[in-house]
XYZ file of N, CA and C in Angstrom:
459
model
N 24.903 -5.529 25.794
C 25.167 -4.110 25.769
C 23.939 -3.391 25.213
N 23.511 -2.365 25.873
C 22.328 -1.611 25.491
C 22.688 -0.542 24.460
N 21.787 -0.358 23.468
C 22.001 0.653 22.436
C 21.711 2.040 22.983
N 22.431 3.013 22.460
C 22.180 4.399 22.821
C 21.041 4.935 21.953
N 20.415 6.039 22.361
C 19.370 6.640 21.524
C 19.878 6.999 20.125
N 21.114 7.468 20.030
C 21.683 7.812 18.726
C 21.833 6.555 17.864
N 22.304 5.471 18.446
C 22.430 4.215 17.696
C 21.059 3.712 17.228
N 20.044 3.838 18.068
C 18.692 3.435 17.679
C 18.180 4.280 16.517
N 18.447 5.586 16.577
C 18.033 6.477 15.496
C 18.757 6.122 14.200
N 20.047 5.850 14.286
C 20.819 5.477 13.100
C 20.289 4.177 12.488
N 19.966 3.205 13.317
C 19.409 1.942 12.847
C 18.057 2.165 12.173
N 17.204 2.995 12.778
C 15.896 3.289 12.198
C 16.041 4.001 10.853
N 17.010 4.900 10.747
C 17.252 5.621 9.493
C 17.707 4.662 8.402
N 18.587 3.742 8.733
C 19.065 2.751 7.770
C 17.920 1.857 7.319
N 17.090 1.413 8.266
C 15.965 0.546 7.919
C 14.974 1.285 7.021
N 14.692 2.532 7.326
C 13.735 3.287 6.506
C 14.269 3.468 5.087
N 15.557 3.729 4.942
C 16.149 3.863 3.603
C 16.027 2.552 2.829
N 16.253 1.435 3.495
C 16.132 0.126 2.857
C 14.698 -0.122 2.411
N 13.742 0.174 3.295
C 12.334 -0.014 2.966
C 11.894 0.943 1.863
N 12.343 2.189 1.935
C 12.000 3.173 0.916
C 12.444 2.680 -0.459
N 13.621 2.148 -0.539
C 14.150 1.619 -1.793
C 13.284 0.465 -2.292
N 12.925 -0.450 -1.411
C 12.099 -1.602 -1.801
C 10.710 -1.145 -2.250
N 10.093 -0.240 -1.505
C 8.753 0.237 -1.861
C 8.762 0.960 -3.207
N 9.818 1.706 -3.484
C 9.899 2.458 -4.741
C 10.147 1.550 -5.939
N 10.728 0.386 -5.720
C 10.956 -0.572 -6.808
C 9.738 -1.463 -7.058
N 8.821 -1.494 -6.117
C 7.653 -2.374 -6.219
C 6.714 -1.917 -7.327
N 5.929 -2.876 -7.797
C 4.838 -2.599 -8.726
C 3.541 -2.735 -7.940
N 2.646 -1.788 -8.150
C 1.359 -1.787 -7.485
C 0.331 -2.105 -8.565
N -0.304 -3.280 -8.445
C -1.105 -3.835 -9.533
C -2.587 -3.895 -9.203
N -3.371 -3.631 -10.248
C -4.823 -3.747 -10.178
C -5.263 -4.489 -11.434
N -6.175 -5.437 -11.286
C -6.707 -6.148 -12.433
C -7.909 -5.396 -12.977
N -7.868 -5.141 -14.277
C -8.964 -4.447 -14.961
C -9.416 -5.330 -16.115
N -10.462 -6.107 -15.882
C -10.900 -7.059 -16.901
C -9.829 -8.106 -17.104
N -9.353 -8.239 -18.341
C -8.299 -9.217 -18.631
C -6.910 -8.594 -18.552
N -6.836 -7.317 -18.244
C -5.552 -6.615 -18.163
C -5.115 -6.407 -16.723
N -3.811 -6.330 -16.534
C -3.246 -5.948 -15.246
C -2.662 -4.555 -15.405
N -3.109 -3.644 -14.579
C -2.608 -2.277 -14.593
C -1.491 -2.164 -13.566
N -0.330 -1.680 -13.997
C 0.827 -1.530 -13.114
C 1.074 -0.054 -12.840
N 1.269 0.253 -11.570
C 1.595 1.603 -11.144
C 2.915 1.569 -10.380
N 3.688 2.625 -10.495
C 4.941 2.737 -9.761
C 5.051 4.098 -9.108
N 5.692 4.152 -7.990
C 5.865 5.402 -7.259
C 6.641 6.393 -8.125
N 6.098 7.604 -8.237
C 6.746 8.657 -9.002
C 6.432 8.630 -10.489
N 5.589 7.700 -10.929
C 5.270 7.573 -12.349
C 3.793 7.862 -12.587
N 3.512 8.458 -13.754
C 2.131 8.729 -14.141
C 1.949 8.343 -15.597
N 0.847 7.665 -15.889
C 0.506 7.278 -17.253
C -0.989 7.519 -17.429
N -1.345 8.457 -18.287
C -2.749 8.839 -18.460
C -3.595 7.670 -18.977
N -3.045 6.848 -19.877
C -3.831 5.718 -20.400
C -4.100 4.688 -19.322
N -3.116 4.417 -18.473
C -3.324 3.465 -17.381
C -4.350 4.013 -16.395
N -4.260 5.298 -16.113
C -5.238 5.913 -15.216
C -6.646 5.845 -15.810
N -6.777 6.081 -17.105
C -8.092 6.018 -17.753
C -8.659 4.599 -17.670
N -7.802 3.587 -17.867
C -8.253 2.195 -17.751
C -8.696 1.893 -16.318
N -7.973 2.429 -15.348
C -8.360 2.246 -13.951
C -9.726 2.883 -13.684
N -9.939 4.071 -14.203
C -11.195 4.778 -13.961
C -12.383 4.128 -14.672
N -12.099 3.307 -15.675
C -13.174 2.516 -16.287
C -13.557 1.360 -15.373
N -12.602 0.910 -14.572
C -12.829 -0.211 -13.657
C -13.538 0.231 -12.374
N -13.178 1.416 -11.888
C -13.746 1.941 -10.645
C -13.897 3.459 -10.809
N -15.057 4.008 -10.504
C -15.329 5.425 -10.805
C -14.647 6.401 -9.829
N -13.353 6.577 -9.988
C -12.583 7.473 -9.120
C -12.858 8.916 -9.540
N -13.168 9.747 -8.563
C -13.449 11.158 -8.832
C -12.249 12.062 -8.537
N -11.508 11.768 -7.459
C -10.432 12.690 -7.075
C -9.112 12.009 -6.703
N -9.154 10.904 -5.970
C -7.893 10.283 -5.535
C -8.112 8.830 -5.150
N -7.020 8.136 -4.935
C -7.079 6.723 -4.560
C -5.814 6.344 -3.817
N -5.914 5.232 -3.108
C -4.772 4.715 -2.345
C -4.755 3.197 -2.471
N -3.580 2.614 -2.361
C -3.451 1.162 -2.289
C -2.851 0.834 -0.932
N -3.565 -0.028 -0.217
C -3.161 -0.421 1.129
C -3.209 -1.939 1.240
N -2.151 -2.522 1.739
C -2.142 -3.947 2.058
C -2.144 -4.101 3.574
N -2.815 -5.115 4.086
C -2.742 -5.380 5.514
C -1.677 -6.430 5.845
N -1.020 -6.948 4.826
C -0.114 -8.094 4.995
C 1.253 -7.689 5.538
N 1.892 -8.637 6.167
C 3.263 -8.476 6.671
C 3.452 -7.179 7.457
N 2.730 -7.043 8.577
C 2.835 -5.828 9.388
C 4.284 -5.468 9.722
N 4.563 -4.167 9.647
C 5.906 -3.618 9.901
C 6.975 -4.273 9.025
N 6.543 -4.757 7.846
C 7.447 -5.406 6.886
C 8.134 -6.640 7.467
N 7.462 -7.277 8.419
C 7.934 -8.538 8.981
C 7.085 -9.647 8.375
N 7.741 -10.612 7.729
C 6.994 -11.653 7.033
C 6.089 -12.422 7.992
N 4.804 -12.450 7.663
C 3.813 -13.190 8.444
C 3.478 -14.478 7.691
N 2.867 -15.409 8.389
C 2.469 -16.658 7.731
C 1.353 -16.369 6.736
N 1.176 -17.277 5.806
C 0.104 -17.140 4.823
C -1.257 -17.072 5.519
N -1.408 -17.849 6.578
C -2.666 -17.857 7.317
C -2.932 -16.498 7.977
N -1.911 -15.924 8.598
C -2.097 -14.623 9.245
C -2.365 -13.531 8.209
N -1.615 -13.548 7.097
C -1.862 -12.560 6.047
C -3.275 -12.699 5.498
N -3.758 -13.933 5.355
C -5.136 -14.153 4.915
C -6.135 -13.580 5.895
N -5.863 -13.767 7.176
C -6.730 -13.205 8.214
C -6.763 -11.687 8.115
N -5.583 -11.052 8.000
C -5.512 -9.596 7.904
C -6.246 -9.099 6.657
N -6.061 -9.810 5.535
C -6.695 -9.436 4.272
C -8.223 -9.427 4.425
N -8.769 -10.496 4.972
C -10.220 -10.597 5.132
C -10.747 -9.567 6.132
N -9.958 -9.275 7.153
C -10.370 -8.259 8.124
C -10.444 -6.887 7.460
N -9.444 -6.532 6.653
C -9.481 -5.249 5.956
C -10.642 -5.221 4.956
N -10.850 -6.311 4.227
C -11.969 -6.373 3.285
C -13.299 -6.126 4.011
N -13.460 -6.725 5.182
C -14.688 -6.536 5.956
C -14.858 -5.078 6.402
N -13.767 -4.449 6.786
C -13.823 -3.038 7.184
C -14.254 -2.180 5.991
N -13.679 -2.442 4.823
C -14.034 -1.670 3.630
C -15.496 -1.893 3.241
N -15.938 -3.143 3.293
C -17.327 -3.464 2.940
C -18.304 -2.800 3.909
N -17.972 -2.781 5.191
C -18.843 -2.163 6.189
C -18.936 -0.655 5.991
N -17.884 -0.069 5.495
C -17.841 1.385 5.278
C -18.586 1.764 3.994
N -18.840 0.763 3.143
C -19.516 0.974 1.867
C -18.708 1.911 0.977
N -17.407 1.780 1.026
C -16.533 2.614 0.210
C -16.283 1.942 -1.135
N -15.732 2.722 -2.069
C -15.356 2.183 -3.369
C -13.975 1.539 -3.255
N -13.881 0.259 -3.584
C -12.601 -0.426 -3.495
C -12.594 -1.631 -4.425
N -11.392 -2.014 -4.840
C -11.173 -3.223 -5.614
C -9.867 -3.854 -5.139
N -9.697 -5.113 -5.447
C -8.486 -5.827 -5.031
C -7.265 -5.268 -5.758
N -6.136 -5.310 -5.079
C -4.855 -4.865 -5.630
C -3.760 -5.781 -5.088
N -2.592 -5.682 -5.686
C -1.445 -6.485 -5.237
C -0.194 -5.618 -5.267
N 0.570 -5.671 -4.198
C 1.896 -5.063 -4.158
C 2.872 -6.160 -4.572
N 3.628 -5.913 -5.638
C 4.472 -6.952 -6.231
C 5.920 -6.498 -6.288
N 6.816 -7.369 -5.841
C 8.257 -7.123 -5.941
C 8.752 -7.764 -7.234
N 9.133 -6.970 -8.242
C 9.584 -7.552 -9.507
C 10.877 -8.361 -9.386
N 11.627 -8.149 -8.308
C 12.862 -8.915 -8.096
C 12.595 -10.239 -7.394
N 11.390 -10.404 -6.856
C 11.029 -11.649 -6.191
C 11.626 -11.828 -4.810
N 12.090 -10.750 -4.191
C 12.686 -10.841 -2.854
C 11.642 -11.109 -1.778
N 10.410 -10.690 -2.029
C 9.339 -10.949 -1.083
C 8.081 -11.326 -1.842
N 7.204 -12.030 -1.159
C 5.979 -12.527 -1.776
C 5.013 -11.383 -2.083
N 4.147 -11.631 -3.081
C 3.109 -10.648 -3.379
C 2.266 -10.394 -2.136
N 1.878 -9.138 -1.967
C 1.037 -8.748 -0.835
C -0.310 -8.276 -1.366
N -1.356 -9.079 -1.180
C -2.676 -8.629 -1.609
C -3.182 -7.505 -0.713
N -3.954 -6.643 -1.319
C -4.542 -5.530 -0.591
C -5.678 -4.956 -1.407
N -5.892 -3.660 -1.257
C -7.026 -3.030 -1.914
C -6.682 -1.636 -2.409
N -7.243 -1.290 -3.558
C -7.241 0.077 -4.024
C -8.541 0.684 -3.496
N -8.416 1.772 -2.776
C -9.552 2.435 -2.145
C -9.709 3.800 -2.809
N -10.896 4.052 -3.367
C -11.123 5.286 -4.125
C -11.859 6.331 -3.297
N -11.412 7.574 -3.450
C -12.110 8.746 -2.910
C -12.449 8.649 -1.421
N -11.595 8.024 -0.666
C -11.800 7.899 0.783
C -11.129 9.062 1.503
N -11.606 9.356 2.676
C -10.989 10.375 3.519
C -9.539 9.955 3.786
N -8.572 10.781 3.420
C -7.168 10.413 3.619
C -6.817 10.073 5.070
N -7.458 10.735 6.027
C -7.187 10.420 7.436
C -7.693 9.024 7.789
N -8.803 8.608 7.209
C -9.324 7.262 7.428
C -8.372 6.220 6.846
N -7.870 6.470 5.633
C -6.916 5.534 5.017
C -5.656 5.451 5.876
N -5.190 6.584 6.337
C -4.004 6.623 7.212
C -4.253 5.816 8.494
N -5.436 5.986 9.075
C -5.792 5.230 10.279
C -5.847 3.728 10.002
N -6.373 3.361 8.828
C -6.389 1.939 8.464
C -4.965 1.391 8.369
N -4.085 2.157 7.735
C -2.691 1.729 7.633
C -2.066 1.528 8.998
N -2.340 2.446 9.907
C -1.817 2.324 11.271
C -2.447 1.130 11.985
N -3.745 0.948 11.810
C -4.440 -0.174 12.457
C -3.852 -1.519 12.034
N -3.484 -1.621 10.755
C -2.905 -2.868 10.253
C -1.376 -2.849 10.312
N -0.838 -1.902 11.066
C 0.593 -1.788 11.372
C 1.477 -1.783 10.126
N 1.082 -0.961 9.172
C 1.871 -0.806 7.964
C 2.850 0.349 8.132
N 3.989 0.234 7.475
C 4.974 1.311 7.504
C 4.561 2.464 6.602
N 3.876 2.109 5.502
C 3.520 3.102 4.492
C 2.418 2.535 3.603
N 1.888 3.400 2.771
C 0.982 2.973 1.700
C 1.236 3.911 0.526
N 0.606 3.635 -0.618
C 0.784 4.490 -1.780
C -0.548 5.159 -2.113
N -0.459 6.362 -2.701
C -1.665 7.119 -3.027
C -1.392 8.009 -4.228
N -2.483 8.393 -4.901
C -2.370 9.311 -6.041
C -3.649 10.120 -6.162
N -3.497 11.316 -6.707
C -4.636 12.131 -7.115
C -4.778 11.962 -8.621
N -5.981 12.154 -9.112
C -6.202 12.058 -10.551
C -5.244 13.027 -11.258
N -4.553 12.509 -12.281
C -3.626 13.332 -13.062
C -2.241 13.498 -12.466
N -1.958 12.792 -11.354
C -0.660 12.930 -10.694
C -0.004 11.566 -10.497
N 1.321 11.561 -10.338
C 2.012 10.281 -10.102
C 1.717 9.697 -8.723
N 1.897 8.415 -8.635
C 1.747 7.691 -7.369
C 2.827 8.147 -6.397
N 2.452 8.311 -5.133
C 3.440 8.740 -4.137
C 3.387 7.822 -2.918
N 4.485 7.775 -2.214
C 4.620 6.946 -1.009
C 4.245 7.798 0.196
N 3.337 7.266 1.026
C 2.899 7.963 2.238
C 3.423 7.170 3.437
N 4.374 7.738 4.158
C 4.948 7.061 5.332
C 4.026 7.218 6.530
N 3.934 6.169 7.313
C 3.145 6.200 8.536
C 4.052 6.190 9.778
N 5.320 5.994 9.607
C 6.266 5.951 10.736
C 6.830 7.324 11.012
């Protein structure tokens, strides 16, 4: 039996709500020396931001993007490694400011997703990277503001 357009829309809405909930519960981590800096969607901590800015000279904004598990479909470790290295190569070729980051599920429902914190990049370029690596969303923040979820769907 074929689904109707309304049924497809309802299914997509349910899936987005499920993903939104998971993304909002995740921890977005960056290693700064011997410390791990944790960021969460909707939260702001000036001391954590200051520690981040000591690690990478952010002037205005930053984003965390993972290339792993496209469309939130679990990929093999080998494929995620391939995607990770491909994104790293793109960032290195662009000569942008970036450091490694990890998207972490504190409940352990899904594996850590390595990615990158990208500083002061053109937001349209970051959005295009997210689309290129078939991500549903990424997280971003401006200096002095809480982390926010940016949907690509």
